Amino acid sequence: MDQLNELSTRVPGEPGTAVVVDAALKFLQPVSRQLVHRAAVAEVFITDALQVGEDRFLVGAQWPRDHALYYPDAQGMCDPLLLTETVRQALVYLAHEYCGIPLGHRFVGSDTHFEITDHEALVVGDTPLHVTLDVQWSWVANRPPRRFGMRVDAVVSVAGRECARAGLSVYAVDEGLYRRLRWRGVERQEPDEAARVEHCAATRLSAADVGRLRAKDSVLGRTEAGEWRLLVDLHHAVLFDHPGDHIPLMVTLEGARQLGYRLLHRHHDACAGAVLRAVRMDCPAFADLDEPVRLCAELQPPPIASGVTGLLIRAVQGEDTVATVTMEWLPRGLPDASDEVAFSRGAIGSGVAV
């Protein structure tokens, strides 16, 4: 029989507090793919959930030892973006299974974040990782039954070892309200594949340049003018698991991560390079599928932590910023001072050589 974990958990946001819950979370099989909005069963990470308070839940997930897109790095550490995808699935599952939100509602993310506090806990061993999310649920700007606003904040543990904190804010609306919000009176048109390819004319970077293994997983391109572009492949089996009418949050986040990797690893060996420590993403607008998305990066002021590099990446479509991603990268081994990467203090993604 698969492992059942006896868990002692903490209240999210209150490190060290002594609210102890004895509960057996199961990691035997994934939950229904419908309940996490995935088309492929293989892409479902959530395995179980328990309600342990009025607005508090324990959610179990299993992370695979390997994955087509979110695979471990050369040192065996899990892909940090698994945190974001797992929190997304946890929110959607709790919304449908425990919080009364109908399956037909559309979910739109407004912001997400994570911070890894123990990278060693995320190293993959000889078995899949059993991940526990201690989730605090909050209703935000909630106006049921047509519009539900919600937020989750989670303490993430692997095999009982706390290693990260993460959160996500979402609103869910019925189909009629979604159409009005999405198109704002403009008649919807199916994505124009030819127009999208023409608008997004850019040279796709190699997989190695963006920290990926497969060429089709690179979503970062560069134009002849030196602009970074987010390249959208509607046939990608993971990033576009099911059809949609806009660029998903996880696709834009993947593009920002790849640009960050490219900028930080250009002058360093990738195996000895930087690893993501924290991400904050805000999504103020939808990103259309058939219009180009520019990625513009700026070096952020150094945080308090020594050796951490901060980057701000904006995803821009037309004149609108559709997403901002703030990242902190932690070096595995600090480079010699003479070998540091040179950044512009201004924009480094809109034509400035890097």
Coordinates of C-alpha atoms in Angstrom, one line a residue:
M1 CA 0.0 0.0 0.0
D2 CA 1.2 3.5 -0.7
Q3 CA 2.4 5.8 2.0
L4 CA -0.1 7.6 4.3
N5 CA 1.4 10.6 6.1
E6 CA 0.6 11.5 9.7
L7 CA 0.9 15.3 9.6
S8 CA 1.7 17.9 12.2
T9 CA 0.9 21.3 10.6
R10 CA 1.2 25.0 11.2
V11 CA -1.1 27.8 10.5
P12 CA -0.1 29.6 7.3
G13 CA 1.5 33.0 8.0
E14 CA 2.3 32.1 11.6
P15 CA 5.6 30.2 11.7
G16 CA 6.0 28.0 14.7
T17 CA 2.5 28.3 16.0
A18 CA 1.2 25.1 17.7
V19 CA -2.0 24.2 15.9
V20 CA -1.5 20.4 15.5
V21 CA -3.7 18.3 13.3
D22 CA -3.5 14.5 13.0
A23 CA -4.7 13.6 9.6
A24 CA -4.0 11.0 7.0
L25 CA -3.6 12.5 3.5
K26 CA -3.7 9.9 0.7
F27 CA -1.2 9.9 -2.2
L28 CA -2.7 6.8 -3.9
Q29 CA -4.1 8.4 -7.2
P30 CA -4.8 11.7 -8.7
V31 CA -8.1 13.5 -8.3
S32 CA -10.5 13.9 -11.2
R33 CA -8.8 15.9 -13.9
Q34 CA -12.0 18.0 -14.3
L35 CA -11.7 19.3 -10.8
V36 CA -8.2 20.8 -11.5
H37 CA -9.0 22.0 -15.1
R38 CA -6.6 19.7 -16.9
A39 CA -7.3 17.6 -20.0
A40 CA -4.6 15.0 -19.4
V41 CA -4.7 12.8 -16.3
A42 CA -0.8 12.7 -16.4
E43 CA -0.8 16.4 -15.6
V44 CA -2.8 16.1 -12.4
F45 CA -0.7 16.4 -9.3
I46 CA -3.3 16.7 -6.5
T47 CA -4.2 13.4 -4.8
D48 CA -6.3 14.3 -1.8
A49 CA -7.6 17.1 0.4
L50 CA -9.0 17.4 4.0
Q51 CA -10.9 20.3 5.6
V52 CA -9.4 20.9 9.0
G53 CA -11.0 24.2 9.9
E54 CA -13.6 26.7 8.6
D55 CA -11.2 28.1 6.0
R56 CA -8.3 25.8 6.4
F57 CA -7.4 22.7 4.3
L58 CA -4.7 20.1 3.9
V59 CA -4.0 19.2 0.3
G60 CA -1.8 16.3 -0.8
A61 CA 0.1 16.2 -4.1
Q62 CA 2.6 13.9 -5.7
W63 CA 5.4 15.3 -7.8
P64 CA 6.8 12.9 -10.4
R65 CA 10.5 12.1 -10.4
D66 CA 10.6 13.3 -13.9
H67 CA 8.3 15.4 -16.2
A68 CA 8.2 16.4 -19.8
L69 CA 8.4 20.1 -18.9
Y70 CA 8.9 20.5 -15.1
Y71 CA 11.8 18.2 -14.7
P72 CA 14.6 18.3 -12.0
D73 CA 17.7 20.3 -12.7
A74 CA 21.2 18.8 -13.0
Q75 CA 21.5 18.8 -9.2
G76 CA 18.2 16.8 -8.8
M77 CA 16.1 19.7 -7.5
C78 CA 12.5 19.9 -8.5
D79 CA 11.4 22.6 -11.0
P80 CA 10.3 25.5 -8.8
L81 CA 7.3 26.2 -11.2
L82 CA 5.8 22.9 -9.9
L83 CA 4.9 25.0 -6.8
T84 CA 2.8 27.4 -8.9
E85 CA 1.1 24.7 -10.9
T86 CA 0.3 22.7 -7.7
V87 CA -1.1 25.7 -5.9
R88 CA -3.2 26.5 -8.9
Q89 CA -4.6 23.0 -9.0
A90 CA -5.2 23.0 -5.2
L91 CA -7.2 26.2 -5.4
V92 CA -9.3 25.0 -8.3
Y93 CA -9.9 21.6 -6.6
L94 CA -10.9 23.2 -3.3
A95 CA -13.2 25.7 -5.1
H96 CA -15.2 22.9 -6.8
E97 CA -15.0 20.2 -4.1
Y98 CA -15.4 22.2 -0.9
C99 CA -16.5 25.8 -1.7
G100 CA -19.5 25.4 -4.0
I101 CA -18.1 26.9 -7.2
P102 CA -19.8 25.3 -10.2
L103 CA -17.6 23.4 -12.7
G104 CA -18.8 25.6 -15.6
H105 CA -17.3 28.8 -14.2
R106 CA -14.2 30.4 -15.7
F107 CA -11.2 30.9 -13.5
V108 CA -9.0 33.9 -14.0
G109 CA -5.8 34.4 -12.1
S110 CA -4.8 37.9 -10.9
D111 CA -1.6 37.3 -8.9
T112 CA 0.6 34.5 -7.6
H113 CA 3.8 34.1 -5.7
F114 CA 6.1 31.6 -4.1
E115 CA 9.2 31.7 -1.9
I116 CA 11.4 28.6 -1.4
T117 CA 12.9 28.5 2.1
D118 CA 14.6 25.0 1.9
H119 CA 15.9 24.0 -1.5
E120 CA 17.4 20.8 -0.2
A121 CA 13.9 19.5 0.7
L122 CA 13.0 19.7 -3.0
V123 CA 15.8 17.3 -4.2
V124 CA 14.3 14.2 -5.9
G125 CA 15.2 10.8 -4.6
D126 CA 14.3 7.3 -5.6
T127 CA 10.6 7.8 -5.2
P128 CA 8.1 10.6 -6.2
L129 CA 7.8 13.4 -3.7
H130 CA 4.8 13.6 -1.4
V131 CA 3.9 17.2 -1.0
T132 CA 1.6 18.7 1.6
L133 CA 0.0 22.1 1.3
D134 CA -1.4 23.7 4.5
V135 CA -3.9 26.1 2.9
Q136 CA -5.6 29.1 4.3
W137 CA -8.7 30.0 2.1
S138 CA -9.9 33.6 1.9
W139 CA -12.9 35.1 0.0
V140 CA -11.9 38.4 -1.7
A141 CA -14.3 40.7 -3.5
N142 CA -16.8 37.8 -3.5
R143 CA -20.1 38.3 -5.2
P144 CA -21.8 34.9 -5.8
P145 CA -23.3 33.3 -7.6
R146 CA -22.0 34.9 -10.8
R147 CA -18.6 36.1 -9.5
F148 CA -16.5 34.4 -6.8
G149 CA -13.3 36.0 -5.6
M150 CA -10.8 33.8 -3.7
R151 CA -7.3 33.6 -2.5
V152 CA -5.2 30.7 -1.1
D153 CA -2.0 31.0 1.0
A154 CA -0.1 27.8 1.6
V155 CA 2.8 26.4 3.6
V156 CA 4.4 23.7 1.5
S157 CA 6.1 20.7 3.0
V158 CA 7.8 17.7 1.5
A159 CA 7.7 14.5 3.6
G160 CA 6.9 16.7 6.6
R161 CA 9.7 19.1 6.0
E162 CA 8.6 22.7 5.5
C163 CA 10.3 24.1 2.4
A164 CA 8.2 26.9 0.7
R165 CA 5.3 29.3 1.0
A166 CA 3.1 30.1 -2.0
G167 CA -0.2 31.9 -2.8
L168 CA -2.6 32.6 -5.6
S169 CA -5.6 35.0 -6.1
V170 CA -8.3 34.1 -8.6
Y171 CA -11.8 35.2 -9.5
A172 CA -14.3 32.7 -11.1
V173 CA -17.2 33.9 -13.2
D174 CA -20.0 32.3 -15.2
E175 CA -19.8 32.1 -19.0
G176 CA -21.9 35.2 -19.7
L177 CA -19.9 37.5 -17.4
Y178 CA -16.6 36.0 -18.6
R179 CA -17.5 36.9 -22.2
R180 CA -18.3 40.5 -21.2
L181 CA -15.1 40.8 -19.2
R182 CA -12.9 39.1 -21.8
W183 CA -14.2 40.8 -25.0
R184 CA -15.7 44.0 -23.6
G185 CA -18.3 44.3 -26.3
V186 CA -16.0 43.1 -29.2
E187 CA -17.1 40.0 -31.0
R188 CA -14.9 37.1 -30.3
Q189 CA -12.7 35.8 -33.2
E190 CA -10.9 32.6 -33.4
P191 CA -7.1 33.0 -33.1
D192 CA -5.5 33.7 -36.5
E193 CA -2.6 31.3 -36.7
A194 CA -1.0 33.0 -39.8
A195 CA -1.3 36.5 -38.2
R196 CA 0.1 35.2 -34.9
V197 CA 3.2 33.7 -36.7
E198 CA 3.7 36.9 -38.7
H199 CA 3.4 39.2 -35.7
C200 CA 5.7 37.1 -33.6
A201 CA 8.5 36.8 -36.1
A202 CA 11.5 36.1 -33.8
T203 CA 14.3 33.5 -33.7
R204 CA 13.5 30.9 -31.1
L205 CA 16.4 30.3 -28.6
S206 CA 17.8 26.9 -28.3
A207 CA 16.6 24.7 -25.4
A208 CA 20.1 24.9 -23.7
D209 CA 20.0 28.7 -23.8
V210 CA 16.9 28.8 -21.7
G211 CA 17.5 25.9 -19.4
R212 CA 15.3 23.4 -21.1
L213 CA 16.0 20.0 -22.6
R214 CA 13.6 19.9 -25.6
A215 CA 13.6 22.4 -28.4
K216 CA 9.8 22.7 -28.3
D217 CA 9.9 23.7 -24.7
S218 CA 11.7 27.0 -25.5
V219 CA 9.1 29.8 -25.5
L220 CA 11.7 32.6 -25.7
G221 CA 12.6 34.3 -29.0
R222 CA 14.5 37.4 -30.1
T223 CA 13.8 39.7 -33.0
E224 CA 16.4 41.2 -35.3
A225 CA 15.9 44.5 -33.4
G226 CA 16.9 42.8 -30.2
E227 CA 13.5 42.5 -28.6
W228 CA 12.7 39.5 -26.4
R229 CA 9.4 37.8 -27.4
L230 CA 7.2 35.2 -25.8
L231 CA 6.6 32.5 -28.4
V232 CA 3.3 30.7 -28.2
D233 CA 2.9 27.2 -29.4
L234 CA -0.8 26.2 -29.2
H235 CA 0.1 22.6 -29.8
H236 CA 2.4 22.3 -26.7
A237 CA 0.9 19.4 -24.7
V238 CA 1.7 20.8 -21.3
L239 CA 1.5 24.6 -21.6
F240 CA -1.6 24.3 -23.7
D241 CA -3.2 21.3 -22.1
H242 CA -6.6 22.4 -23.4
P243 CA -7.9 25.1 -25.8
G244 CA -8.3 28.6 -24.5
D245 CA -8.8 32.2 -25.8
H246 CA -5.8 33.8 -24.2
I247 CA -2.2 33.1 -23.1
P248 CA -2.4 31.2 -19.8
L249 CA -0.6 32.5 -16.7
M250 CA 1.7 29.5 -16.7
V251 CA 2.9 30.2 -20.2
T252 CA 3.8 33.8 -19.4
L253 CA 5.5 32.7 -16.2
E254 CA 7.5 30.1 -18.2
G255 CA 8.7 32.8 -20.6
A256 CA 9.8 35.1 -17.8
R257 CA 11.6 32.2 -16.1
Q258 CA 13.4 31.4 -19.4
L259 CA 14.4 35.0 -19.9
G260 CA 15.8 35.2 -16.4
Y261 CA 17.7 32.0 -16.9
R262 CA 19.1 33.3 -20.2
L263 CA 20.3 36.6 -18.7
L264 CA 21.9 35.0 -15.6
H265 CA 23.5 32.0 -17.2
R266 CA 25.0 33.7 -20.3
H267 CA 28.4 34.0 -18.8
H268 CA 28.3 31.0 -16.5
D269 CA 28.2 27.3 -16.6
A270 CA 24.5 26.4 -16.2
C271 CA 25.2 23.6 -13.6
A272 CA 27.0 26.0 -11.3
G273 CA 24.6 28.9 -12.0
A274 CA 21.5 30.4 -10.4
V275 CA 18.3 28.8 -9.0
L276 CA 15.0 30.5 -8.5
R277 CA 14.3 31.4 -4.9
A278 CA 11.2 33.6 -5.1
V279 CA 8.6 34.7 -7.7
R280 CA 5.8 37.3 -7.6
M281 CA 3.6 37.6 -10.6
D282 CA 0.7 40.1 -11.2
C283 CA -1.6 39.8 -14.2
P284 CA -3.6 43.1 -14.8
A285 CA -4.9 42.1 -18.3
F286 CA -5.5 39.3 -20.7
A287 CA -2.9 38.5 -23.3
D288 CA -4.3 37.7 -26.7
L289 CA -3.0 34.7 -28.6
D290 CA -2.5 36.4 -32.0
E291 CA -0.7 39.5 -31.0
P292 CA 3.1 39.6 -30.1
V293 CA 4.1 39.8 -26.5
R294 CA 7.4 41.6 -25.7
L295 CA 9.4 40.7 -22.6
C296 CA 11.3 43.6 -21.0
A297 CA 13.7 42.9 -18.1
E298 CA 15.2 45.2 -15.6
L299 CA 17.7 44.5 -12.9
Q300 CA 16.2 45.1 -9.5
P301 CA 18.0 46.7 -6.5
P302 CA 19.9 44.0 -4.5
P303 CA 17.7 42.4 -1.8
I304 CA 19.0 42.1 1.8
A305 CA 20.1 38.5 1.2
S306 CA 23.7 38.4 0.0
G307 CA 24.3 37.1 -3.5
V308 CA 20.6 37.2 -4.6
T309 CA 19.9 38.7 -8.0
G310 CA 16.5 40.4 -8.5
L311 CA 14.9 40.8 -11.9
L312 CA 11.7 42.5 -13.0
I313 CA 10.2 41.2 -16.2
R314 CA 7.2 42.9 -17.9
A315 CA 5.1 41.2 -20.5
V316 CA 3.8 43.9 -22.9
Q317 CA 1.2 43.5 -25.7
G318 CA 0.7 46.6 -27.8
E319 CA 0.8 49.4 -25.2
D320 CA -0.5 47.3 -22.3
T321 CA 1.4 45.5 -19.6
V322 CA -0.3 42.1 -19.4
A323 CA 1.9 40.7 -16.6
T324 CA 4.8 41.7 -14.3
V325 CA 7.1 39.0 -12.8
T326 CA 9.5 39.8 -10.1
M327 CA 12.1 37.1 -9.5
E328 CA 14.9 36.4 -7.1
W329 CA 17.7 34.1 -8.2
L330 CA 20.1 32.5 -5.7
P331 CA 23.5 31.4 -6.8
R332 CA 24.6 27.8 -6.2
G333 CA 28.2 29.1 -6.0
L334 CA 29.0 32.8 -6.1
P335 CA 31.2 33.7 -9.2
D336 CA 34.4 35.5 -8.9
A337 CA 34.0 39.3 -8.9
S338 CA 35.8 39.5 -12.2
D339 CA 33.3 37.0 -13.8
E340 CA 30.0 38.6 -12.8
V341 CA 27.3 39.2 -15.4
A342 CA 27.0 42.8 -16.6
F343 CA 23.5 44.2 -16.7
S344 CA 22.1 47.5 -17.8
R345 CA 20.4 49.4 -15.0
G346 CA 17.7 50.3 -17.4
A347 CA 15.6 48.0 -19.6
I348 CA 17.5 45.0 -20.8
G349 CA 14.8 43.3 -22.9
S350 CA 13.9 45.9 -25.4
G351 CA 16.8 46.2 -27.7
V352 CA 19.7 46.8 -25.2
A353 CA 22.5 44.3 -25.8
V354 CA 23.0 41.9 -22.9

